[in-house]
Amino acid sequence: MKFAHNRLMGFTLVEVLIALAILSIALAATMRATAMATTTADDIKIRTYATWVAQNQIAELTARKTFPATGETSGLAVMAGVNFKWRQTSNDTPNKDFRKVEIAVSLAGGEHKQATLVAYLTRSGS
């Protein structure tokens, strides 16, 4: 006895809906991971630029062979088209010929420190 199938073999509507639901969840997770990776890359880029701003400030003090006065100074800098503000804090050390200099850098519109660099300068500037 031979049975004839009148139905075409294929997916039912429920199977297609379940497959679409799984696909949409996977795509949403992928988009979230991509967005997080992009945000992380932007944060790293800004922190790198801020570190360069701090290094430039120390390099300028060293090149000018200046022995900074104790206290705070601040200024603005542009690195790769990004505006930063920096704050330099100079403190005495137990050795009168050394000065501790801390440069803190943040975005021009924010208060969160993006980078901090500490250096010790000598009276001769090196």
mmCIF file of N, CA and C in Angstrom:
data_model
loop_
_atom_site.group_PDB
_atom_site.id
_atom_site.type_symbol
_atom_site.label_atom_id
_atom_site.label_comp_id
_atom_site.label_asym_id
_atom_site.label_seq_id
_atom_site.Cartn_x
_atom_site.Cartn_y
_atom_site.Cartn_z
ATOM 1 N N MET A 1 0.805 -1.153 0.000
ATOM 2 C CA MET A 1 0.000 0.000 0.000
ATOM 3 C C MET A 1 0.872 1.249 0.000
ATOM 4 N N LYS A 2 0.562 2.113 -0.872
ATOM 5 C CA LYS A 2 1.358 3.310 -1.076
ATOM 6 C C LYS A 2 0.562 4.536 -0.623
ATOM 7 N N PHE A 3 1.228 5.382 0.205
ATOM 8 C CA PHE A 3 0.556 6.583 0.679
ATOM 9 C C PHE A 3 1.041 7.775 -0.149
ATOM 10 N N ALA A 4 0.167 8.564 -0.543
ATOM 11 C CA ALA A 4 0.517 9.764 -1.310
ATOM 12 C C ALA A 4 0.435 10.969 -0.385
ATOM 13 N N HIS A 5 1.428 11.781 -0.473
ATOM 14 C CA HIS A 5 1.451 13.011 0.336
ATOM 15 C C HIS A 5 0.925 14.151 -0.507
ATOM 16 N N ASN A 6 -0.141 14.704 -0.068
ATOM 17 C CA ASN A 6 -0.699 15.839 -0.779
ATOM 18 C C ASN A 6 -0.099 17.162 -0.274
ATOM 19 N N ARG A 7 0.523 17.105 0.894
ATOM 20 C CA ARG A 7 1.123 18.296 1.492
ATOM 21 C C ARG A 7 2.544 18.499 1.006
ATOM 22 N N LEU A 8 2.912 19.715 0.689
ATOM 23 C CA LEU A 8 4.292 20.023 0.357
ATOM 24 C C LEU A 8 5.089 20.116 1.646
ATOM 25 N N MET A 9 6.322 19.653 1.611
ATOM 26 C CA MET A 9 7.170 19.714 2.805
ATOM 27 C C MET A 9 7.707 21.138 2.943
ATOM 28 N N GLY A 10 7.638 21.713 4.121
ATOM 29 C CA GLY A 10 8.112 23.065 4.362
ATOM 30 C C GLY A 10 8.007 23.405 5.838
ATOM 31 N N PHE A 11 8.239 24.666 6.138
ATOM 32 C CA PHE A 11 8.174 25.120 7.526
ATOM 33 C C PHE A 11 6.766 25.608 7.831
ATOM 34 N N THR A 12 6.378 25.374 9.050
ATOM 35 C CA THR A 12 5.079 25.906 9.476
ATOM 36 C C THR A 12 5.266 27.351 9.920
ATOM 37 N N LEU A 13 4.186 28.062 10.069
ATOM 38 C CA LEU A 13 4.235 29.457 10.489
ATOM 39 C C LEU A 13 4.868 29.587 11.876
ATOM 40 N N VAL A 14 4.586 28.683 12.773
ATOM 41 C CA VAL A 14 5.157 28.724 14.126
ATOM 42 C C VAL A 14 6.675 28.557 14.061
ATOM 43 N N GLU A 15 7.163 27.646 13.225
ATOM 44 C CA GLU A 15 8.618 27.443 13.098
ATOM 45 C C GLU A 15 9.301 28.680 12.539
ATOM 46 N N VAL A 16 8.681 29.311 11.576
ATOM 47 C CA VAL A 16 9.254 30.534 10.996
ATOM 48 C C VAL A 16 9.280 31.647 12.052
ATOM 49 N N LEU A 17 8.216 31.802 12.824
ATOM 50 C CA LEU A 17 8.181 32.849 13.860
ATOM 51 C C LEU A 17 9.228 32.606 14.941
ATOM 52 N N ILE A 18 9.426 31.352 15.326
ATOM 53 C CA ILE A 18 10.452 31.029 16.329
ATOM 54 C C ILE A 18 11.845 31.336 15.780
ATOM 55 N N ALA A 19 12.086 30.998 14.531
ATOM 56 C CA ALA A 19 13.382 31.283 13.912
ATOM 57 C C ALA A 19 13.626 32.786 13.839
ATOM 58 N N LEU A 20 12.613 33.568 13.491
ATOM 59 C CA LEU A 20 12.752 35.027 13.444
ATOM 60 C C LEU A 20 12.999 35.618 14.825
ATOM 61 N N ALA A 21 12.354 35.076 15.831
ATOM 62 C CA ALA A 21 12.574 35.556 17.193
ATOM 63 C C ALA A 21 14.010 35.304 17.633
ATOM 64 N N ILE A 22 14.528 34.127 17.355
ATOM 65 C CA ILE A 22 15.923 33.801 17.707
ATOM 66 C C ILE A 22 16.882 34.704 16.954
ATOM 67 N N LEU A 23 16.618 34.920 15.672
ATOM 68 C CA LEU A 23 17.477 35.784 14.854
ATOM 69 C C LEU A 23 17.461 37.224 15.373
ATOM 70 N N SER A 24 16.285 37.725 15.757
ATOM 71 C CA SER A 24 16.212 39.107 16.240
ATOM 72 C C SER A 24 16.952 39.273 17.563
ATOM 73 N N ILE A 25 16.889 38.281 18.440
ATOM 74 C CA ILE A 25 17.627 38.351 19.707
ATOM 75 C C ILE A 25 19.126 38.353 19.452
ATOM 76 N N ALA A 26 19.576 37.494 18.523
ATOM 77 C CA ALA A 26 21.004 37.440 18.202
ATOM 78 C C ALA A 26 21.482 38.748 17.581
ATOM 79 N N LEU A 27 20.700 39.348 16.693
ATOM 80 C CA LEU A 27 21.083 40.611 16.068
ATOM 81 C C LEU A 27 21.102 41.756 17.082
ATOM 82 N N ALA A 28 20.156 41.756 18.006
ATOM 83 C CA ALA A 28 20.144 42.797 19.037
ATOM 84 C C ALA A 28 21.393 42.704 19.919
ATOM 85 N N ALA A 29 21.785 41.487 20.280
ATOM 86 C CA ALA A 29 22.997 41.303 21.087
ATOM 87 C C ALA A 29 24.234 41.750 20.319
ATOM 88 N N THR A 30 24.271 41.457 19.037
ATOM 89 C CA THR A 30 25.403 41.870 18.204
ATOM 90 C C THR A 30 25.484 43.389 18.107
ATOM 91 N N MET A 31 24.365 44.045 17.931
ATOM 92 C CA MET A 31 24.361 45.508 17.847
ATOM 93 C C MET A 31 24.804 46.138 19.160
ATOM 94 N N ARG A 32 24.384 45.578 20.274
ATOM 95 C CA ARG A 32 24.802 46.103 21.583
ATOM 96 C C ARG A 32 26.302 45.935 21.783
ATOM 97 N N ALA A 33 26.830 44.782 21.408
ATOM 98 C CA ALA A 33 28.273 44.553 21.543
ATOM 99 C C ALA A 33 29.059 45.508 20.651
ATOM 100 N N THR A 34 28.565 45.755 19.458
ATOM 101 C CA THR A 34 29.236 46.688 18.544
ATOM 102 C C THR A 34 29.212 48.108 19.105
ATOM 103 N N ALA A 35 28.073 48.511 19.648
ATOM 104 C CA ALA A 35 27.971 49.854 20.225
ATOM 105 C C ALA A 35 28.905 50.012 21.415
ATOM 106 N N MET A 36 29.014 48.988 22.247
ATOM 107 C CA MET A 36 29.914 49.054 23.404
ATOM 108 C C MET A 36 31.369 49.123 22.951
ATOM 109 N N ALA A 37 31.730 48.368 21.918
ATOM 110 C CA ALA A 37 33.101 48.401 21.408
ATOM 111 C C ALA A 37 33.434 49.776 20.851
ATOM 112 N N THR A 38 32.491 50.400 20.177
ATOM 113 C CA THR A 38 32.710 51.736 19.626
ATOM 114 C C THR A 38 32.898 52.754 20.740
ATOM 115 N N THR A 39 32.077 52.670 21.775
ATOM 116 C CA THR A 39 32.194 53.580 22.919
ATOM 117 C C THR A 39 33.537 53.405 23.613
ATOM 118 N N THR A 40 33.956 52.166 23.795
ATOM 119 C CA THR A 40 35.242 51.896 24.438
ATOM 120 C C THR A 40 36.390 52.457 23.606
ATOM 121 N N ALA A 41 36.325 52.291 22.295
ATOM 122 C CA ALA A 41 37.374 52.821 21.428
ATOM 123 C C ALA A 41 37.436 54.341 21.506
ATOM 124 N N ASP A 42 36.288 55.006 21.558
ATOM 125 C CA ASP A 42 36.266 56.467 21.693
ATOM 126 C C ASP A 42 36.864 56.909 23.027
ATOM 127 N N ASP A 43 36.533 56.202 24.099
ATOM 128 C CA ASP A 43 37.089 56.527 25.415
ATOM 129 C C ASP A 43 38.606 56.384 25.426
ATOM 130 N N ILE A 44 39.093 55.320 24.830
ATOM 131 C CA ILE A 44 40.547 55.102 24.782
ATOM 132 C C ILE A 44 41.219 56.197 23.968
ATOM 133 N N LYS A 45 40.599 56.604 22.872
ATOM 134 C CA LYS A 45 41.161 57.668 22.034
ATOM 135 C C LYS A 45 41.265 58.975 22.830
ATOM 136 N N ILE A 46 40.197 59.332 23.557
ATOM 137 C CA ILE A 46 40.205 60.571 24.344
ATOM 138 C C ILE A 46 41.256 60.500 25.446
ATOM 139 N N ARG A 47 41.365 59.362 26.123
ATOM 140 C CA ARG A 47 42.370 59.212 27.183
ATOM 141 C C ARG A 47 43.791 59.301 26.623
ATOM 142 N N THR A 48 43.992 58.754 25.444
ATOM 143 C CA THR A 48 45.313 58.845 24.800
ATOM 144 C C THR A 48 45.657 60.293 24.491
ATOM 145 N N TYR A 49 44.709 61.024 23.912
ATOM 146 C CA TYR A 49 44.945 62.442 23.611
ATOM 147 C C TYR A 49 45.223 63.232 24.893
ATOM 148 N N ALA A 50 44.468 62.940 25.953
ATOM 149 C CA ALA A 50 44.662 63.643 27.222
ATOM 150 C C ALA A 50 46.051 63.356 27.790
ATOM 151 N N THR A 51 46.513 62.123 27.659
ATOM 152 C CA THR A 51 47.867 61.781 28.115
ATOM 153 C C THR A 51 48.902 62.558 27.329
ATOM 154 N N TRP A 52 48.684 62.708 26.043
ATOM 155 C CA TRP A 52 49.618 63.487 25.218
ATOM 156 C C TRP A 52 49.645 64.949 25.641
ATOM 157 N N VAL A 53 48.487 65.500 26.002
ATOM 158 C CA VAL A 53 48.438 66.890 26.481
ATOM 159 C C VAL A 53 49.279 67.020 27.745
ATOM 160 N N ALA A 54 49.131 66.082 28.678
ATOM 161 C CA ALA A 54 49.910 66.122 29.927
ATOM 162 C C ALA A 54 51.402 65.976 29.629
ATOM 163 N N GLN A 55 51.755 65.056 28.749
ATOM 164 C CA GLN A 55 53.166 64.873 28.398
ATOM 165 C C GLN A 55 53.736 66.129 27.739
ATOM 166 N N ASN A 56 52.941 66.800 26.913
ATOM 167 C CA ASN A 56 53.402 68.044 26.285
ATOM 168 C C ASN A 56 53.683 69.123 27.324
ATOM 169 N N GLN A 57 52.840 69.201 28.356
ATOM 170 C CA GLN A 57 53.055 70.203 29.408
ATOM 171 C C GLN A 57 54.363 69.930 30.151
ATOM 172 N N ILE A 58 54.620 68.675 30.486
ATOM 173 C CA ILE A 58 55.872 68.326 31.167
ATOM 174 C C ILE A 58 57.059 68.575 30.232
ATOM 175 N N ALA A 59 56.907 68.206 28.975
ATOM 176 C CA ALA A 59 57.996 68.414 28.010
ATOM 177 C C ALA A 59 58.308 69.901 27.850
ATOM 178 N N GLU A 60 57.285 70.742 27.869
ATOM 179 C CA GLU A 60 57.511 72.183 27.756
ATOM 180 C C GLU A 60 58.257 72.720 28.974
ATOM 181 N N LEU A 61 57.869 72.279 30.164
ATOM 182 C CA LEU A 61 58.586 72.704 31.371
ATOM 183 C C LEU A 61 60.045 72.256 31.322
ATOM 184 N N THR A 62 60.266 71.037 30.864
ATOM 185 C CA THR A 62 61.628 70.509 30.789
ATOM 186 C C THR A 62 62.448 71.254 29.739
ATOM 187 N N ALA A 63 61.847 71.493 28.579
ATOM 188 C CA ALA A 63 62.567 72.181 27.498
ATOM 189 C C ALA A 63 62.915 73.618 27.871
ATOM 190 N N ARG A 64 62.038 74.274 28.590
ATOM 191 C CA ARG A 64 62.301 75.664 29.005
ATOM 192 C C ARG A 64 63.233 75.746 30.204
ATOM 193 N N LYS A 65 63.507 74.569 30.801
ATOM 194 C CA LYS A 65 64.365 74.493 31.982
ATOM 195 C C LYS A 65 63.843 75.399 33.098
ATOM 196 N N THR A 66 62.515 75.390 33.245
ATOM 197 C CA THR A 66 61.905 76.204 34.298
ATOM 198 C C THR A 66 61.702 75.359 35.545
ATOM 199 N N PHE A 67 61.862 75.996 36.661
ATOM 200 C CA PHE A 67 61.589 75.366 37.952
ATOM 201 C C PHE A 67 60.278 75.979 38.423
ATOM 202 N N PRO A 68 59.170 75.261 38.282
ATOM 203 C CA PRO A 68 57.861 75.873 38.531
ATOM 204 C C PRO A 68 57.680 76.273 39.993
ATOM 205 N N ALA A 69 56.996 77.375 40.178
ATOM 206 C CA ALA A 69 56.648 77.817 41.531
ATOM 207 C C ALA A 69 55.589 76.877 42.093
ATOM 208 N N THR A 70 55.550 76.755 43.410
ATOM 209 C CA THR A 70 54.522 75.917 44.015
ATOM 210 C C THR A 70 53.159 76.565 43.805
ATOM 211 N N GLY A 71 52.152 75.720 43.717
ATOM 212 C CA GLY A 71 50.790 76.212 43.511
ATOM 213 C C GLY A 71 50.171 75.588 42.275
ATOM 214 N N GLU A 72 49.083 76.204 41.837
ATOM 215 C CA GLU A 72 48.342 75.674 40.694
ATOM 216 C C GLU A 72 48.316 76.666 39.549
ATOM 217 N N THR A 73 48.404 76.126 38.350
ATOM 218 C CA THR A 73 48.163 76.883 37.129
ATOM 219 C C THR A 73 47.293 76.018 36.242
ATOM 220 N N SER A 74 46.649 76.641 35.284
ATOM 221 C CA SER A 74 45.788 75.878 34.387
ATOM 222 C C SER A 74 45.793 76.514 33.018
ATOM 223 N N GLY A 75 45.276 75.767 32.065
ATOM 224 C CA GLY A 75 45.226 76.273 30.712
ATOM 225 C C GLY A 75 44.393 75.364 29.828
ATOM 226 N N LEU A 76 44.325 75.737 28.568
ATOM 227 C CA LEU A 76 43.578 74.977 27.579
ATOM 228 C C LEU A 76 44.539 74.458 26.517
ATOM 229 N N ALA A 77 44.191 73.321 25.936
ATOM 230 C CA ALA A 77 44.998 72.748 24.859
ATOM 231 C C ALA A 77 44.063 72.027 23.894
ATOM 232 N N VAL A 78 44.487 71.983 22.641
ATOM 233 C CA VAL A 78 43.744 71.249 21.616
ATOM 234 C C VAL A 78 44.648 70.136 21.113
ATOM 235 N N MET A 79 44.115 68.920 21.117
ATOM 236 C CA MET A 79 44.869 67.771 20.618
ATOM 237 C C MET A 79 43.962 67.024 19.652
ATOM 238 N N ALA A 80 44.381 66.933 18.398
ATOM 239 C CA ALA A 80 43.634 66.220 17.355
ATOM 240 C C ALA A 80 42.202 66.732 17.243
ATOM 241 N N GLY A 81 42.029 68.028 17.388
ATOM 242 C CA GLY A 81 40.719 68.640 17.256
ATOM 243 C C GLY A 81 39.836 68.535 18.485
ATOM 244 N N VAL A 82 40.352 67.992 19.579
ATOM 245 C CA VAL A 82 39.583 67.848 20.821
ATOM 246 C C VAL A 82 40.088 68.881 21.820
ATOM 247 N N ASN A 83 39.172 69.611 22.438
ATOM 248 C CA ASN A 83 39.532 70.644 23.416
ATOM 249 C C ASN A 83 39.661 70.044 24.806
ATOM 250 N N PHE A 84 40.794 70.346 25.436
ATOM 251 C CA PHE A 84 41.076 69.866 26.788
ATOM 252 C C PHE A 84 41.415 71.044 27.677
ATOM 253 N N LYS A 85 41.208 70.855 28.974
ATOM 254 C CA LYS A 85 41.738 71.808 29.958
ATOM 255 C C LYS A 85 42.689 71.023 30.852
ATOM 256 N N TRP A 86 43.765 71.662 31.246
ATOM 257 C CA TRP A 86 44.753 71.009 32.104
ATOM 258 C C TRP A 86 44.968 71.863 33.347
ATOM 259 N N ARG A 87 45.327 71.176 34.421
ATOM 260 C CA ARG A 87 45.629 71.848 35.689
ATOM 261 C C ARG A 87 46.952 71.308 36.196
ATOM 262 N N GLN A 88 47.882 72.207 36.425
ATOM 263 C CA GLN A 88 49.209 71.837 36.918
ATOM 264 C C GLN A 88 49.306 72.204 38.390
ATOM 265 N N THR A 89 49.661 71.217 39.193
ATOM 266 C CA THR A 89 49.861 71.437 40.621
ATOM 267 C C THR A 89 51.318 71.140 40.941
ATOM 268 N N SER A 90 52.017 72.124 41.471
ATOM 269 C CA SER A 90 53.430 71.962 41.816
ATOM 270 C C SER A 90 53.587 72.023 43.331
ATOM 271 N N ASN A 91 54.322 71.045 43.863
ATOM 272 C CA ASN A 91 54.537 70.964 45.312
ATOM 273 C C ASN A 91 56.021 70.797 45.620
ATOM 274 N N ASP A 92 56.405 71.278 46.800
ATOM 275 C CA ASP A 92 57.773 71.061 47.267
ATOM 276 C C ASP A 92 57.983 69.590 47.595
ATOM 277 N N THR A 93 59.231 69.185 47.599
ATOM 278 C CA THR A 93 59.621 67.842 48.034
ATOM 279 C C THR A 93 60.620 68.006 49.175
ATOM 280 N N PRO A 94 60.960 66.929 49.857
ATOM 281 C CA PRO A 94 61.955 67.048 50.934
ATOM 282 C C PRO A 94 63.298 67.590 50.438
ATOM 283 N N ASN A 95 63.627 67.318 49.184
ATOM 284 C CA ASN A 95 64.854 67.862 48.593
ATOM 285 C C ASN A 95 64.497 69.182 47.927
ATOM 286 N N LYS A 96 65.095 70.272 48.373
ATOM 287 C CA LYS A 96 64.730 71.593 47.859
ATOM 288 C C LYS A 96 65.056 71.790 46.383
ATOM 289 N N ASP A 97 65.880 70.917 45.807
ATOM 290 C CA ASP A 97 66.219 71.030 44.393
ATOM 291 C C ASP A 97 65.258 70.259 43.479
ATOM 292 N N PHE A 98 64.254 69.627 44.050
ATOM 293 C CA PHE A 98 63.252 68.891 43.269
ATOM 294 C C PHE A 98 61.868 69.457 43.529
ATOM 295 N N ARG A 99 61.048 69.404 42.516
ATOM 296 C CA ARG A 99 59.665 69.846 42.645
ATOM 297 C C ARG A 99 58.767 68.783 42.012
ATOM 298 N N LYS A 100 57.713 68.411 42.746
ATOM 299 C CA LYS A 100 56.736 67.452 42.216
ATOM 300 C C LYS A 100 55.703 68.234 41.406
ATOM 301 N N VAL A 101 55.500 67.813 40.159
ATOM 302 C CA VAL A 101 54.543 68.470 39.271
ATOM 303 C C VAL A 101 53.513 67.434 38.829
ATOM 304 N N GLU A 102 52.247 67.739 39.078
ATOM 305 C CA GLU A 102 51.159 66.855 38.645
ATOM 306 C C GLU A 102 50.312 67.594 37.633
ATOM 307 N N ILE A 103 50.099 66.966 36.477
ATOM 308 C CA ILE A 103 49.265 67.539 35.430
ATOM 309 C C ILE A 103 48.003 66.681 35.338
ATOM 310 N N ALA A 104 46.844 67.291 35.551
ATOM 311 C CA ALA A 104 45.554 66.601 35.412
ATOM 312 C C ALA A 104 44.843 67.191 34.194
ATOM 313 N N VAL A 105 44.363 66.320 33.326
ATOM 314 C CA VAL A 105 43.742 66.759 32.072
ATOM 315 C C VAL A 105 42.318 66.219 31.997
ATOM 316 N N SER A 106 41.395 67.094 31.615
ATOM 317 C CA SER A 106 40.003 66.688 31.413
ATOM 318 C C SER A 106 39.486 67.347 30.137
ATOM 319 N N LEU A 107 38.357 66.870 29.655
ATOM 320 C CA LEU A 107 37.736 67.505 28.495
ATOM 321 C C LEU A 107 37.338 68.921 28.871
ATOM 322 N N ALA A 108 37.359 69.827 27.902
ATOM 323 C CA ALA A 108 37.090 71.240 28.182
ATOM 324 C C ALA A 108 35.736 71.454 28.834
ATOM 325 N N GLY A 109 34.750 70.632 28.520
ATOM 326 C CA GLY A 109 33.424 70.831 29.090
ATOM 327 C C GLY A 109 33.125 69.964 30.293
ATOM 328 N N GLY A 110 34.095 69.179 30.767
ATOM 329 C CA GLY A 110 33.807 68.245 31.852
ATOM 330 C C GLY A 110 34.753 68.387 33.018
ATOM 331 N N GLU A 111 34.429 67.689 34.075
ATOM 332 C CA GLU A 111 35.249 67.711 35.283
ATOM 333 C C GLU A 111 36.001 66.400 35.495
ATOM 334 N N HIS A 112 35.574 65.342 34.821
ATOM 335 C CA HIS A 112 36.193 64.025 34.993
ATOM 336 C C HIS A 112 37.605 64.015 34.402
ATOM 337 N N LYS A 113 38.592 63.604 35.206
ATOM 338 C CA LYS A 113 39.970 63.549 34.733
ATOM 339 C C LYS A 113 40.118 62.435 33.704
ATOM 340 N N GLN A 114 40.656 62.780 32.566
ATOM 341 C CA GLN A 114 40.919 61.797 31.515
ATOM 342 C C GLN A 114 42.333 61.242 31.635
ATOM 343 N N ALA A 115 43.237 62.041 32.209
ATOM 344 C CA ALA A 115 44.625 61.593 32.392
ATOM 345 C C ALA A 115 45.268 62.410 33.499
ATOM 346 N N THR A 116 46.200 61.782 34.201
ATOM 347 C CA THR A 116 46.991 62.453 35.231
ATOM 348 C C THR A 116 48.426 61.986 35.072
ATOM 349 N N LEU A 117 49.342 62.930 35.082
ATOM 350 C CA LEU A 117 50.761 62.610 34.937
ATOM 351 C C LEU A 117 51.529 63.322 36.040
ATOM 352 N N VAL A 118 52.420 62.585 36.691
ATOM 353 C CA VAL A 118 53.245 63.149 37.764
ATOM 354 C C VAL A 118 54.703 63.079 37.318
ATOM 355 N N ALA A 119 55.402 64.180 37.502
ATOM 356 C CA ALA A 119 56.819 64.232 37.160
ATOM 357 C C ALA A 119 57.561 64.990 38.265
ATOM 358 N N TYR A 120 58.849 64.724 38.358
ATOM 359 C CA TYR A 120 59.702 65.440 39.307
ATOM 360 C C TYR A 120 60.729 66.207 38.511
ATOM 361 N N LEU A 121 60.742 67.514 38.692
ATOM 362 C CA LEU A 121 61.662 68.380 37.956
ATOM 363 C C LEU A 121 62.745 68.866 38.906
ATOM 364 N N THR A 122 63.932 69.038 38.355
ATOM 365 C CA THR A 122 65.037 69.555 39.158
ATOM 366 C C THR A 122 65.193 71.040 38.906
ATOM 367 N N ARG A 123 65.927 71.661 39.777
ATOM 368 C CA ARG A 123 66.163 73.098 39.640
ATOM 369 C C ARG A 123 66.864 73.433 38.325
ATOM 370 N N SER A 124 67.637 72.511 37.795
ATOM 371 C CA SER A 124 68.321 72.778 36.524
ATOM 372 C C SER A 124 67.416 72.512 35.338
ATOM 373 N N GLY A 125 66.207 71.946 35.565
ATOM 374 C CA GLY A 125 65.238 71.758 34.490
ATOM 375 C C GLY A 125 65.250 70.393 33.862
ATOM 376 N N SER A 126 66.081 69.482 34.326
ATOM 377 C CA SER A 126 66.105 68.155 33.692
ATOM 378 C C SER A 126 65.486 67.114 34.575
#
